[in-house]
Short mmCIF file of C-alpha atoms in Angstrom, two decimals:
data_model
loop_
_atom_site.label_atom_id
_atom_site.label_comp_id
_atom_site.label_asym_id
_atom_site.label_seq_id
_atom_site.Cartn_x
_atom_site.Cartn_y
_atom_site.Cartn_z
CA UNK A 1 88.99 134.81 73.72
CA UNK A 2 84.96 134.48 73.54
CA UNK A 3 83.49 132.56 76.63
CA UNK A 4 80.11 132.50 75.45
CA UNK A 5 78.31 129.08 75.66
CA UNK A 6 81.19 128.12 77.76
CA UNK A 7 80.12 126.23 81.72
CA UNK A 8 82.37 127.64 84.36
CA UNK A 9 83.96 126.35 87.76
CA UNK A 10 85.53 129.32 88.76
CA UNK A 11 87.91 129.52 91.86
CA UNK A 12 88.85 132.62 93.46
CA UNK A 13 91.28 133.62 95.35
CA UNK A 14 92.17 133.51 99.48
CA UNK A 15 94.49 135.68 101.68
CA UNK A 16 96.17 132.54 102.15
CA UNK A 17 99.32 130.71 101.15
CA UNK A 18 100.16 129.75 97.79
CA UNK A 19 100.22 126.11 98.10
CA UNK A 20 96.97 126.76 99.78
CA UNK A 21 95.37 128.47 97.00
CA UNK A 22 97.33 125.28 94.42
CA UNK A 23 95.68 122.34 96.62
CA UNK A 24 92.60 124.75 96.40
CA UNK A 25 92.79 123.68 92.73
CA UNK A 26 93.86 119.91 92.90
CA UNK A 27 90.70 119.40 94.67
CA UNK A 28 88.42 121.26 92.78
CA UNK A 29 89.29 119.35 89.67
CA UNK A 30 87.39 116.14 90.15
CA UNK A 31 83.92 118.49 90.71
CA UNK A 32 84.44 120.59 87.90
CA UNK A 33 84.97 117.98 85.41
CA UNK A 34 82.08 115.85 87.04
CA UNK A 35 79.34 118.82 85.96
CA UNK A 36 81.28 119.36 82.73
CA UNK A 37 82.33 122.78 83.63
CA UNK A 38 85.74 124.32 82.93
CA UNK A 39 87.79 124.81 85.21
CA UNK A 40 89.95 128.14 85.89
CA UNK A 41 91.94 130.10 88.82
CA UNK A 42 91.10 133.38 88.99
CA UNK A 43 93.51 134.53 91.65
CA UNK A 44 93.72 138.30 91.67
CA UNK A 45 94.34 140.95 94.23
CA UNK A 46 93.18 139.25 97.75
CA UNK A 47 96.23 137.11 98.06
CA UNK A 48 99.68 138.46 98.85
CA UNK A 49 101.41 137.32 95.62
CA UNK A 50 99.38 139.75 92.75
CA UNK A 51 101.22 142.58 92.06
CA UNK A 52 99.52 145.18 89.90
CA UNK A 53 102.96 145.14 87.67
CA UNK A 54 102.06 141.87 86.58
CA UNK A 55 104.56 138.91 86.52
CA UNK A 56 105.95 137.03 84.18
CA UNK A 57 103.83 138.68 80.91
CA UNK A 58 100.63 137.63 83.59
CA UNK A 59 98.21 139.08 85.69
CA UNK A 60 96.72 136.69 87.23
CA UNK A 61 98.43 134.71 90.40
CA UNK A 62 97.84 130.88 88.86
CA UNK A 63 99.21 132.05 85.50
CA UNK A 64 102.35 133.36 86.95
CA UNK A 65 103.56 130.14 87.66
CA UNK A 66 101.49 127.69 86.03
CA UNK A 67 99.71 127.16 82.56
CA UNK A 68 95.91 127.98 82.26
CA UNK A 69 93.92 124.53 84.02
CA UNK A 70 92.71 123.64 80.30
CA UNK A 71 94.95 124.93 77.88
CA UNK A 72 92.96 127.65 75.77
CA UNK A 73 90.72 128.71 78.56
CA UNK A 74 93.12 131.11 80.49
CA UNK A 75 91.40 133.47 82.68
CA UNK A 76 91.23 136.34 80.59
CA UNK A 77 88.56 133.97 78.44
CA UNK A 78 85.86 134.80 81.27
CA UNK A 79 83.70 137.88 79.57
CA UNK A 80 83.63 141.45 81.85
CA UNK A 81 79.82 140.64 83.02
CA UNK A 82 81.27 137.41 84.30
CA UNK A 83 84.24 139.26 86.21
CA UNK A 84 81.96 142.44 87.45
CA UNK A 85 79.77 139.82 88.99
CA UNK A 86 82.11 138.15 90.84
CA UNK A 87 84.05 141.87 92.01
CA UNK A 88 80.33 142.95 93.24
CA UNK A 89 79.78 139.40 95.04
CA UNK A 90 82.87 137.66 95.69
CA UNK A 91 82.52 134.29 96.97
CA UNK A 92 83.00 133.77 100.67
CA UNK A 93 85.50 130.85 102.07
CA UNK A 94 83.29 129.63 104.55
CA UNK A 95 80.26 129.05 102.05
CA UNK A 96 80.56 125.83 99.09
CA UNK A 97 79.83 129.05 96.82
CA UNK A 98 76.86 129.80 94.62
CA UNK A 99 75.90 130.21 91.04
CA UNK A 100 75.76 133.25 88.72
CA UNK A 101 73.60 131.58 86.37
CA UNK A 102 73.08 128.26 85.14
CA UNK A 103 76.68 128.08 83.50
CA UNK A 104 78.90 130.18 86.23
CA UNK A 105 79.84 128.36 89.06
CA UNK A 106 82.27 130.47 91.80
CA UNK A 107 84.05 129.59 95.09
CA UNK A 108 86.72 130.39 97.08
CA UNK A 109 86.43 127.09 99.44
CA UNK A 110 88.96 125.23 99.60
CA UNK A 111 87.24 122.24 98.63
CA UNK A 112 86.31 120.58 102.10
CA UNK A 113 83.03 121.71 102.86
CA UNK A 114 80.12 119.29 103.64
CA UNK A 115 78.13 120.21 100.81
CA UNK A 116 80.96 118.83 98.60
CA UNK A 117 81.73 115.57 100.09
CA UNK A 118 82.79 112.89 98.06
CA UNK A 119 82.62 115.09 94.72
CA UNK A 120 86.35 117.30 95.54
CA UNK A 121 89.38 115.83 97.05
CA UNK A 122 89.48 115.81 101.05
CA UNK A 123 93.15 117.35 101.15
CA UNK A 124 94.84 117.61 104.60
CA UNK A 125 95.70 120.71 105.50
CA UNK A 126 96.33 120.32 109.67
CA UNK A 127 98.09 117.71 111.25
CA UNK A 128 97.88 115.01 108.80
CA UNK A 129 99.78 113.90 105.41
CA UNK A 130 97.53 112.50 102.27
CA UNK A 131 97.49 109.20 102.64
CA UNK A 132 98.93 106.68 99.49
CA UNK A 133 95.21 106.32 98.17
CA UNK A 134 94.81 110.50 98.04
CA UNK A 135 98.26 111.10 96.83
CA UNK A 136 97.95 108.62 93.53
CA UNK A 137 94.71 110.57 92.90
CA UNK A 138 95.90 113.87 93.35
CA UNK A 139 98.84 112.67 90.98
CA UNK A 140 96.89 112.23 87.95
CA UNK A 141 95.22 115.57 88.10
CA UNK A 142 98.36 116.83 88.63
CA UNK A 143 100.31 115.51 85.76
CA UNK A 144 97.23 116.84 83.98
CA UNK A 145 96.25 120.22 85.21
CA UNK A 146 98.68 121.73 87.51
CA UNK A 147 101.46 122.63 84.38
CA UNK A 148 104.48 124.53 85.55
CA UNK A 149 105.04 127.26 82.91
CA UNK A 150 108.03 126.93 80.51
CA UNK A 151 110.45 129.07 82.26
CA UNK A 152 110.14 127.14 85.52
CA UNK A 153 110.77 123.92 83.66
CA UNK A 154 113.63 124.95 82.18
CA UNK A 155 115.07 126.41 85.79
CA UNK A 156 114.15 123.09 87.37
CA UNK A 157 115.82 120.79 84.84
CA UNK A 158 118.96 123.24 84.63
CA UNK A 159 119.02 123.19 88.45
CA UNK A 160 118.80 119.05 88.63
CA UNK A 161 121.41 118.61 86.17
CA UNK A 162 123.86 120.68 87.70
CA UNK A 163 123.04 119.93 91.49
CA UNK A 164 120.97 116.76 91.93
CA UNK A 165 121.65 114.05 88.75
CA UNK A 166 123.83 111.25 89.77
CA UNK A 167 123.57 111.77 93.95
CA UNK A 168 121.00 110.64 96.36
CA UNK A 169 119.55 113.76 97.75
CA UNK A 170 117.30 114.00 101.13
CA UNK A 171 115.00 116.60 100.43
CA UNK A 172 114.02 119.09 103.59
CA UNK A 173 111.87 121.02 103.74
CA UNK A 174 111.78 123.55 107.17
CA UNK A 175 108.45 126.13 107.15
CA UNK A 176 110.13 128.39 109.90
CA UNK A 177 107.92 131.22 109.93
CA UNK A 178 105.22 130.50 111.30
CA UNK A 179 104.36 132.53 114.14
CA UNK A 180 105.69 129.70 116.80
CA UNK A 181 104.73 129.66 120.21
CA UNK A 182 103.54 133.45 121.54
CA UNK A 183 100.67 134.16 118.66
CA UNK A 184 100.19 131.12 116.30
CA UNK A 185 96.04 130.08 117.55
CA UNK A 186 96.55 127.34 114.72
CA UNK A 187 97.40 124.30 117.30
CA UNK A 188 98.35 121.96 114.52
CA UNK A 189 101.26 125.06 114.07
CA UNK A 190 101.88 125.53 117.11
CA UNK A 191 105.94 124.32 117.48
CA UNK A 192 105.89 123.15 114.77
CA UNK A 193 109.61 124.10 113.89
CA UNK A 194 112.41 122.07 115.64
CA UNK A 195 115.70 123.07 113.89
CA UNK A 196 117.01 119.84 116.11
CA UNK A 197 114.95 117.70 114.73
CA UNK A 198 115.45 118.11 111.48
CA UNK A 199 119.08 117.69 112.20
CA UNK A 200 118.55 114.04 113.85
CA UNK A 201 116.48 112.74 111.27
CA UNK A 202 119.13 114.28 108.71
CA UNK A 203 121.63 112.29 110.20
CA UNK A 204 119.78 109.62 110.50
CA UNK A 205 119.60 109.21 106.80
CA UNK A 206 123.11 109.96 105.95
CA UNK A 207 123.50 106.76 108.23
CA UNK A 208 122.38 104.87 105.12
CA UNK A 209 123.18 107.19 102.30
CA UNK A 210 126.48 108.72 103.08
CA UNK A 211 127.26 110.41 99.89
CA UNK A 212 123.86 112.29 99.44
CA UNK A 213 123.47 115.28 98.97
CA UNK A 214 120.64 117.62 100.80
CA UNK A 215 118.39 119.50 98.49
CA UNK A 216 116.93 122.31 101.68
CA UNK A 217 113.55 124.04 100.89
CA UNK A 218 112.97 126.92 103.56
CA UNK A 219 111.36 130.60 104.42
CA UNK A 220 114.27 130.91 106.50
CA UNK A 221 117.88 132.44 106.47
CA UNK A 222 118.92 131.06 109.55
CA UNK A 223 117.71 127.63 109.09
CA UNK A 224 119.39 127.28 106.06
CA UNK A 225 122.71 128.55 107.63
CA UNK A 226 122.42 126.13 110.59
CA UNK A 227 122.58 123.24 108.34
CA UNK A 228 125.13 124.88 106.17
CA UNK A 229 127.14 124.93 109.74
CA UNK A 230 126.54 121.58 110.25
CA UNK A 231 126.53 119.47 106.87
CA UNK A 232 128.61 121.74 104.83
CA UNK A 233 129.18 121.77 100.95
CA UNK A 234 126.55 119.09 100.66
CA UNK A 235 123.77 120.97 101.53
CA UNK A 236 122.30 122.57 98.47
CA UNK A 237 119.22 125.27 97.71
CA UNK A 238 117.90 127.40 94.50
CA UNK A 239 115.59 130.35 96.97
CA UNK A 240 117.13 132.93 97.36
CA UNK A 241 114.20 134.96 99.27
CA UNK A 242 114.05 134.37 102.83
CA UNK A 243 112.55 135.73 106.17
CA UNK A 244 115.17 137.70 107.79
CA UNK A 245 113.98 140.43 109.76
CA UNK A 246 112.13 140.39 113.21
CA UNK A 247 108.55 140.33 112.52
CA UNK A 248 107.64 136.61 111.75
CA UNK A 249 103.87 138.00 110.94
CA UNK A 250 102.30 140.31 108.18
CA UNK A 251 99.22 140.89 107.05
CA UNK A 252 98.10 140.26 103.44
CA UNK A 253 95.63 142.23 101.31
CA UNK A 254 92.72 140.67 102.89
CA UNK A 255 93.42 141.62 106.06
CA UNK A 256 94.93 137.83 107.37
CA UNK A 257 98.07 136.19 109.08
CA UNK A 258 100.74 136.11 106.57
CA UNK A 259 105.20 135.83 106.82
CA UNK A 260 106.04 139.06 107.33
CA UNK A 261 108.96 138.68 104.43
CA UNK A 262 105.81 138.33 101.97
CA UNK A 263 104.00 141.59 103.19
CA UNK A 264 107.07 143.52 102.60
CA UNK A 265 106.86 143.82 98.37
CA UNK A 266 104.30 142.67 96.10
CA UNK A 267 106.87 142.13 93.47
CA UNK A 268 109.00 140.65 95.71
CA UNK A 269 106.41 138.28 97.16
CA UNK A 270 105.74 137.30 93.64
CA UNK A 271 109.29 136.24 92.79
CA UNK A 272 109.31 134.08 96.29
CA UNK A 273 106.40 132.48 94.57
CA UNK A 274 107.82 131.47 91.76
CA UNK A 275 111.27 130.01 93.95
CA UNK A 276 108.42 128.43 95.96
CA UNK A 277 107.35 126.32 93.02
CA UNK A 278 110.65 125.16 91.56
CA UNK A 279 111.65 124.20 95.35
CA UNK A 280 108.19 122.13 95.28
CA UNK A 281 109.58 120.30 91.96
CA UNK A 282 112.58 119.87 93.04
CA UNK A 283 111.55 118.17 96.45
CA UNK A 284 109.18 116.07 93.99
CA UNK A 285 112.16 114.70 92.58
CA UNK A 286 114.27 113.28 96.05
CA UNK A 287 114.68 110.20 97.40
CA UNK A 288 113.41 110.97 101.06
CA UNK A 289 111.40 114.33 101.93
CA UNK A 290 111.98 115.69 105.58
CA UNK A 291 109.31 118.17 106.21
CA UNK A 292 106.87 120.25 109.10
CA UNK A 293 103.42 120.52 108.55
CA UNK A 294 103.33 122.88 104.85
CA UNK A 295 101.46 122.63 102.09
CA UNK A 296 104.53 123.08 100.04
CA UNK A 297 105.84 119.71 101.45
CA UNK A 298 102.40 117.88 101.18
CA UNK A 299 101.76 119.18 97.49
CA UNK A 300 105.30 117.55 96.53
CA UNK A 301 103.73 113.99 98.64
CA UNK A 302 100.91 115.13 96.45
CA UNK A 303 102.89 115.25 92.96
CA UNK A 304 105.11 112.21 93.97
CA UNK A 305 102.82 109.57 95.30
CA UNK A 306 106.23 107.15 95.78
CA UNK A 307 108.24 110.06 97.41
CA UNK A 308 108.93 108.17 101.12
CA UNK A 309 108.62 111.14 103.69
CA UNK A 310 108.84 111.62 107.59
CA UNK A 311 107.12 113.95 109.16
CA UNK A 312 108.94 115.79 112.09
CA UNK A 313 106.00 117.66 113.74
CA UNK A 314 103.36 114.91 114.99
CA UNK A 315 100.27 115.68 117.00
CA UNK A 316 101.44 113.06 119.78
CA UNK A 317 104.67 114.74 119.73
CA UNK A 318 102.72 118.31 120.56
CA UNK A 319 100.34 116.56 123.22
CA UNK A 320 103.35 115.57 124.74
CA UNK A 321 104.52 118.86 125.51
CA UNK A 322 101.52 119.96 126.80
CA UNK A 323 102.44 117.77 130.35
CA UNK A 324 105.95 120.01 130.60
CA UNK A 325 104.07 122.72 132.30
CA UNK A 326 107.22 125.05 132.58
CA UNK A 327 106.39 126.21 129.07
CA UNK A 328 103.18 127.61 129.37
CA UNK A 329 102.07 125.74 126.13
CA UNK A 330 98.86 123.66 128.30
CA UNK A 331 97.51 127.52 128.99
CA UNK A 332 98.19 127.95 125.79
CA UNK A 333 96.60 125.45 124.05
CA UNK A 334 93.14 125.68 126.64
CA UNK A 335 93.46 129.27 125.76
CA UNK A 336 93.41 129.07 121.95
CA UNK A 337 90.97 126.01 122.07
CA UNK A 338 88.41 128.29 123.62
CA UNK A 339 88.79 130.93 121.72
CA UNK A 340 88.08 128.68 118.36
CA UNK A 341 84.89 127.44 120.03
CA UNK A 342 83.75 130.71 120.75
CA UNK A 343 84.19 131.62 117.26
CA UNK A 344 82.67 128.94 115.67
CA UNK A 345 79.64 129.06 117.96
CA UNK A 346 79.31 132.86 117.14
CA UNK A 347 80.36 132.89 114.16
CA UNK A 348 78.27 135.70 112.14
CA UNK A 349 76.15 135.04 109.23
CA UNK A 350 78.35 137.42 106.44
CA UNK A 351 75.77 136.83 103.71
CA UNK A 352 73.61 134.64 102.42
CA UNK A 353 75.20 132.42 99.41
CA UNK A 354 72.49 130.22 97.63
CA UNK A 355 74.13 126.77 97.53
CA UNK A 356 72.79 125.30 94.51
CA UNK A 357 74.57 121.79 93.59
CA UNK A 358 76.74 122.92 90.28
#
């Protein structure tokens, strides 16, 4: 497909997870359209999910899952000068981006850099959840945009019909891989799983539902197990890629911080995407979402602005820990927050990206 005379917002891949790089695009939306530029993911080798194989009849990461951002402007309708550019001078996550010309817009941000306040949407990516007003915003672009291709439709609906239709069903969702406690520098990550907790506030809901069933979203064999164990035939799931091994931590193509089940395969990391995404519709679709602090969980607040949720991992509830000294997470958290400022005060300058307003 010709993309001459066409204006692009281009957004490029991170080494980062794939809800990540899909909120990366919810709030992008609102600035593309804005400077009447077309919008399109171009997420290719610096994220753990491409696999040079391809996936699904796609090579690129967005179009493995998800229809192009506007219809007949898939990725492959950006011309080779357009794509040799970008290789030569990718854009840098730290930076709003910069402009190849005067139609060719290209970023990698995530969307929450000063430079673009008030023209992308703020989405939370730490300790807090999108509030109401965010999450009927994001909704729209959503329904619009953020298209689920064909074949995950049809293993969505298939999946609800058989396992979901007619019951009340508590969605969880448990991100158990993080690497809790010893390495995680990410404070707002930092124990962040409690298998317990989920469990109370579980319980707490069958209280008032008794027959529902429990629709469980997870990175993790042995969380999934433990409330097999404990609710039984009720509990239901459609992944069937999980963390099982030792080493909680990888490192992606980029170099960064990623599961270690997701290092393991490209391939394999790009069929745990797609289970990834019907697990996010499905969630979407429950009467009460249980979650930690993911961007799975908040893209499914995101996609359901009615979905009721509870959030298990507060930041009062990890202050609070910080006064049990026993555990060593006050040294911890002193040690990590130092570390951060010293970064951020000497931080280097990588390049020099030209910030023109697109």
């Amino acid at each position: 497909m010709n993309s001459e005379n066409s204006k692009w917002h281009i957004l490029c891949e991170k080494d980062v997870g794939l809800f990540s790089l899909i909120q990366q695009v919810i709030g992008h939306i609102p600035l593309a359209l804005m400077n009447n530029r077309i919008p399109v993911a171009l997420y290719r080798d610096q994220c753990c999910y491409w696999t040079s194989q391809g996936y699904m009849n796609a090579d690129n990461v967005w179009e493995y899952y998800f229809e192009p951002i506007i219809a007949d402007k898939p990725a492959s309708s950006l011309n080779n000068e357009i794509l040799d550019h970008i290789k030569s001078r990718p854009p840098h996550f730290e930076y709003p981006g910069y402009l190849i010309n005067n139609d060719v817009f290209v970023t990698n941000n995530f969307g929450n850099h000063k430079a673009f306040k008030g023209q992308t949407l703020k989405i939370p990516h730490q300790w807090d959840d999108p509030d109401r007003q965010l999450r009927n915003r994001a909704a729209k672009i959503i329904a619009d945009y953020v298209r689920p291709r064909q074949y995950i439709k049809e293993k969505v609906d298939l999946f609800f019909e058989e396992q979901m239709k007619g019951y009340k069903v508590i969605g969880v969702h448990m991100r158990a891989t993080d690497v809790t406690d010893v390495d995680e520098h990410n404070i707002h990550r930092r124990r962040s799983y409690s298998f317990q907790s989920f469990v109370e506030q579980i319980r707490r809901h069958l209280e008032e539902w008794p027959k529902a069933r429990i629709f469980v979203g997870t990175d993790s064999q042995k969380a999934l197990n433990g409330l097999i164990e404990i609710f039984g035939e009720r509990v239901i799931h459609s992944s069937s890629i999980f963390h099982t091994s030792q080493d909680l931590a990888g490192t992606g193509p980029a170099g960064w911080v990623i599961p270690g089940y997701l290092a393991e395969d490209s391939q394999k990391a790009a069929k745990n995407g797609e289970e990834a995404i019907i697990d996010y519709l499905l969630l979407s679709r429950c009467q009460h979402l249980i979650h930690n602090g993911s961007g799975l969980a908040r893209t499914a607040l995101l996609k359901n602005p009615k979905l009721p949720h509870t959030n298990i991992h507060s930041k009062a509830a990890y202050f609070r820990s910080l006064i049990h000294l026993g555990n060593g997470e006050l040294f911890k958290f002193l040690k990590f927050s130092y570390q951060h400022a010293v970064h951020e005060l000497k931080k280097p300058v990588k390049r020099l990206i030209k910030w023109d307003q697109p």
